[in-house]
Amino acid sequence: MSVLIPPIATPAPATVPPGGLARLHEWVITVDHKRLGVMYVLTGLAFFVIAGLEAGVIRWQLAVAGNTVVSPQVFNRLFTVHGTTMVFMVGIPIVFGFANYLVPLMIGARDLAFPRLNAFGFWVFLFGGLLLYFSFLGGDGLYGAGSAPDVGWFAYAPLTGRAFSPGNSTDYWNLSILVMGFGTVATSINLIATTLAMRCRGMSLERMPLYVWMMLVVSGMTVLALPPLSAAQIMLLLDRFLGAHFFDTQAGGSAVMWQHFFWFFGHPEVYILMVPGFAMVSEIIPVFSRKVIFGYPMVVAASLAIGFLSMTVWAHHMFAVGMGAPLNSAFAASTMLIAIPTGIKIFNWVATMYGGRIRFATPMLFACAFLFQFLCAGLTGIILSVVPFNWQLTDSYFVVAHFHFVLVGSLIFTIFSAIYYWFPKVTGRLLSERLGRWHFWLFVIGFNLTFLPMHWAGMLGMPRRIYTYPADRGWDLWNLVATLGVPFQAAAVLIFLINVAISLRRGERAGDDPWDAWTLEWATASPPPPYNFETAPVVASRRPLWDLKHPDDPDGPHE
Amino acid sequence: MDGNVNRIAGTTDASRQAAGGSFLTTVVMAVTPTPSMFAPVSTPAFAIREVSFLVLAITMFIFIVVAGLTLYAIIRFRRRPGDDGREPPQVYGSTQIELAWTVVPFLIVIVLFLTTTRYIFAIEGRSVTRDALQVTIVGNQWWWEIRYPGLGIVTANELHVPVSDPADPRPTFITLQSADVIHSFWIPQLAGKTDVIPGKTNRMWIDPSTPGTYVGQCAEFCGVQHAGMLLTVTVHPKEEFALWVAAQQAAAPDLSEVRAGRDVFTSVACINCHTVRGTPANGVFGPDLTHLMSRATLGAGVAPNTRENLRAWVNDPASLKPGALMPAMKVSGSELDQLVAYLVTLR
C-alpha cells in the first residue's frame, strides 16, 4: 500500500575538483536528462534576455509618433527576430527543458528513454538558434541584400520569395527553424516513449502527475503539428533555390497555402507553449494551497480535449483572407469550443485554492498573477473568435496585446513560478524570497503597463508591425504608456538574474523537500544524483509523498 | 441609425464643410481622423460594433465573476499568522460542480456562435446591386491603385465614393487585388479588414452614410514601408461626387508655359512607370499622375502634397519614405524645377 521511498543518496564528492575545462567537457558530452534540461532552460533564458532587449528597442521606437530611433528596415528585423526568438528559442526550449528535467523524476525513472537522442535535440536547437543570430552577419548572402530576416515571424508568402526578399536573410529564418524543429520533434518522441514505457511500479496512467499528463499531450501535439511546418519550409527552400512555385504567386503558386501550412502548426504551437504552463501551475497551486487538485480526471480530460481541438482551429488566424462565410463560421465554432476545456482548468485551479491554506511564496505569487492574466488572455481570445469583430481586430495591436497576455502574462509567469519552485531541487538552494517579491511586483506592474494599453491602441485602429505612426490618430498616449512599462520589466528580470547569481552561492539550503510537496521528484536529494533514485520507487496513488506523510489517510481510497 | 452616426462621428460636420468647400484641394488635412472601430459610418462597421458590444458585455461579465471568485479564494483562504500547520480538508472533486461549469460555458458558446454566424452571413452575403459603384483597388508595395472601371478613372491612395443614403442607397463594392505581396484593406469606420492577396480576388462593400474623410492603412505586413501605406476614403454628397468624377475624367491640362517640364518628364525615366493621360507617358508600375495635384498627400499618405514636398520626392523619394521603390531621379536643379512646375499643373 504505502510508498517505498529510497534513502536519500548524496553523490560522492569528486576527489579532485575538476577544472573549468574538464567541467565544460562534462556538460558538452552529457546525455543526462537533468543536465540537458538545465542547459535548455539556461539557453532559453539567455535568448529571453536578448529578445527582451530587441523588444525594448521596438518600444523605444514606438514611444512617440514619427520617432526615428531605428530605420524601418532595422525595425522590421527586430520584430521578426524578436518573435521568432520568443516562440522557438525561449518558449520551446524552456518548456521542453523543464519536461526533460522533471518527467523522469516525476515518474520514478532513471533517464529519458533515448538519452543520446535527447542530447542531439539540445545541440540541434542550440546551433539552430545561433544560426538565426548569425544572420545579422551573414544575411547578405549570395544576392547581396539584407541582414537578419525581416519578413515577420510567420513569414507570409510571397514576401519570402526571392523577388521580394533577396539576399539570404529569409533562408536563415527558414533553415534555423527547420533544424530546431527536428530537435523538438525528437524530444517529443522521447518524452512520449519515456512516459508510456518507463513509469515506476504502481504508476498507472491515471496516477501520473498532471504535469506528466500534460507534457504527454504537448508532445503528441508537437509530433502532429511540427512536421507540416517543416514540409512547408522545405517547399519554401525549393521555391527559393530550385525555382519551384509552391508559394510563388507570379507563377501560379498560392500565398494562402503557406498560411494554412503555417497556422496548422502555428495554432497548436500556442497550446504547445501554453499547456506546459498549465502543467506547471497544476503542480504548484495544489502544493501552496495545501490541497489535492480538484477534479483530477476532469483536468486530464480537459487537457486531452485541448490537444484534439487545437488541431482544428488554425484558420482563425485567417478570417480576413476571404475564406467565405461557411469556413469562417466553422473555425469560429472550433475556436469557441476550445475555450470550454480551457475555462474548466481555471475553475479547477480556483476550486483547488478554495478551502485551502494558501502560502504566498514567490512561486504562488506568479501562479496567482497567471490566473488573472490568463483569464484576460482567454477572454480576448473569445473576442477574437467572433469573426466580424475579428475583421476589425486581426493584425491590429489588439492581437499583439492578446498573444502577449498568453505568452508573457501567462506562459512567462508560469515559467518564473516554476523556476522559483524547482530551483531548490535543481541546485539544492532556495532563491531569495525578498528579491523574488521585488521581481514579482515589478514584473506584474511592468507587464500590465506595457500590454494592457495595446488593447485600446488596436481598437483605435493601430495595425501591428508599423515602425512609426502619424501623430494625429489618437494612439500616442497608449504607446507612451506601453513603453513606460519596459523599464519595470527590465528591472524585474535584472533582479531575477541577480537573485539566481546570489542564491546559487549563498541561498538558503533547501533540503530534499522544501515546499512540503507530494510528487516523486521531492523524494530524492537536491540536486538529485545522476541515477535519480537509489531504488526504484513504488507508488500507490497520485500523491506518493502525501501517502508517506499521512499514512493514516492515504490518497488511494479517494481516487 | 442616422442620428446615431452623427452623434458618434463627431468630426463629420467639419469634414462635410471641408468637402463641400473645395473638394479638389486637400480634404484630408481639414479633419481630425479617428480610425476607431467604435465610430462607424457604414453598415458593416455598424454591425460589427453591435456584435462587439454584446461580446464585450459577455466577456466582461465572465471576467468579473471568475476574477471575483479567484480574488475571494485568494483573500479568504490565505494562510494567516498563527496557523496551526494542519492540512486543510482534502476535496478530490465534485461531479455536480464540474458538470455545472462545463455546461454553462457550453451554453454561452452556443449563444456566441449563433450570433457570430448571423453577422458573418449578413455582412458577407450581400450581393452587388445595380446602383452600386464598382471600384477595383490594387495593392502595391507601398501604395494603392484605385480604378473605377465603369468611369474610366485611375487614381491612387485616396478613394472617393458617393454617400449612401438609406433612402437612396448607393453602396460601393470593392474588388481587391494585389500586384506583389499580401496587403490588407482597412478603414475601421467603414468596415473590417479584407486581405489583398496576389492570385486571389477578394470583394467587400461599404455604404458610408455620412460625408467626410476616413482614414486607414495597410494592415498586413508587406515589407519595408508597410507603415507608410496609408489610405483615405472621402465620402461626397451625390452632386459633389459627380463633379469629382467629371474632373478626374478630364484630360490632363497641357499648358505651354510648362512645356519645358513636360519635355523633361517624357524624356527621362518617369514615363516607364507613370501614366499621364494624353501624353506619351503610359507606364503602369507607379501611380497614375494625370490628376496628381487633386490628391492631398504624396507617397500613400506619408507627406502633404505641397510643391516643396513634391520637389523633395522627385529628387529622392527616400528622403520622405525610406525604402520606397521609386528611384531618386538624379535630374539637375534647373530640370527639377521645370519638372515640378509641370507636375503641379496636373490638377
mmCIF file of C-alpha atoms in Angstrom, chain A residues 18 68 70 89 92 108 131 139 166 170 179 200 261 303 312 352 380 384 390 413-414 476 485 504 519 529:
data_model
loop_
_atom_site.group_PDB
_atom_site.id
_atom_site.type_symbol
_atom_site.label_atom_id
_atom_site.label_comp_id
_atom_site.label_asym_id
_atom_site.label_seq_id
_atom_site.Cartn_x
_atom_site.Cartn_y
_atom_site.Cartn_z
ATOM 1 C CA PRO A 18 37.634 19.349 -11.824
ATOM 2 C CA THR A 68 13.490 57.753 -35.736
ATOM 3 C CA VAL A 70 15.845 52.884 -35.860
ATOM 4 C CA MET A 89 14.172 29.817 -28.765
ATOM 5 C CA ILE A 92 10.018 25.842 -26.725
ATOM 6 C CA GLY A 108 10.433 7.494 -10.975
ATOM 7 C CA LEU A 131 22.193 30.155 -36.979
ATOM 8 C CA GLY A 139 22.355 37.523 -44.174
ATOM 9 C CA PRO A 166 16.723 38.991 -51.947
ATOM 10 C CA THR A 170 14.965 34.681 -45.181
ATOM 11 C CA VAL A 179 16.630 22.342 -37.778
ATOM 12 C CA CYS A 200 7.815 3.181 -11.963
ATOM 13 C CA PHE A 261 0.542 25.190 -43.526
ATOM 14 C CA SER A 303 -6.018 18.640 -21.467
ATOM 15 C CA THR A 312 -8.966 22.180 -35.642
ATOM 16 C CA THR A 352 -8.286 23.804 -5.516
ATOM 17 C CA THR A 380 -9.712 38.354 -25.539
ATOM 18 C CA LEU A 384 -11.189 37.385 -31.416
ATOM 19 C CA ASN A 390 -12.080 39.795 -35.680
ATOM 20 C CA PHE A 413 4.658 33.973 -15.489
ATOM 21 C CA THR A 414 4.215 30.219 -15.095
ATOM 22 C CA ASP A 476 0.204 58.453 -28.785
ATOM 23 C CA GLY A 485 6.266 49.611 -18.739
ATOM 24 C CA LEU A 504 23.392 29.799 -6.331
ATOM 25 C CA THR A 519 5.330 14.297 -6.261
ATOM 26 C CA PRO A 529 22.112 12.137 -8.008
#
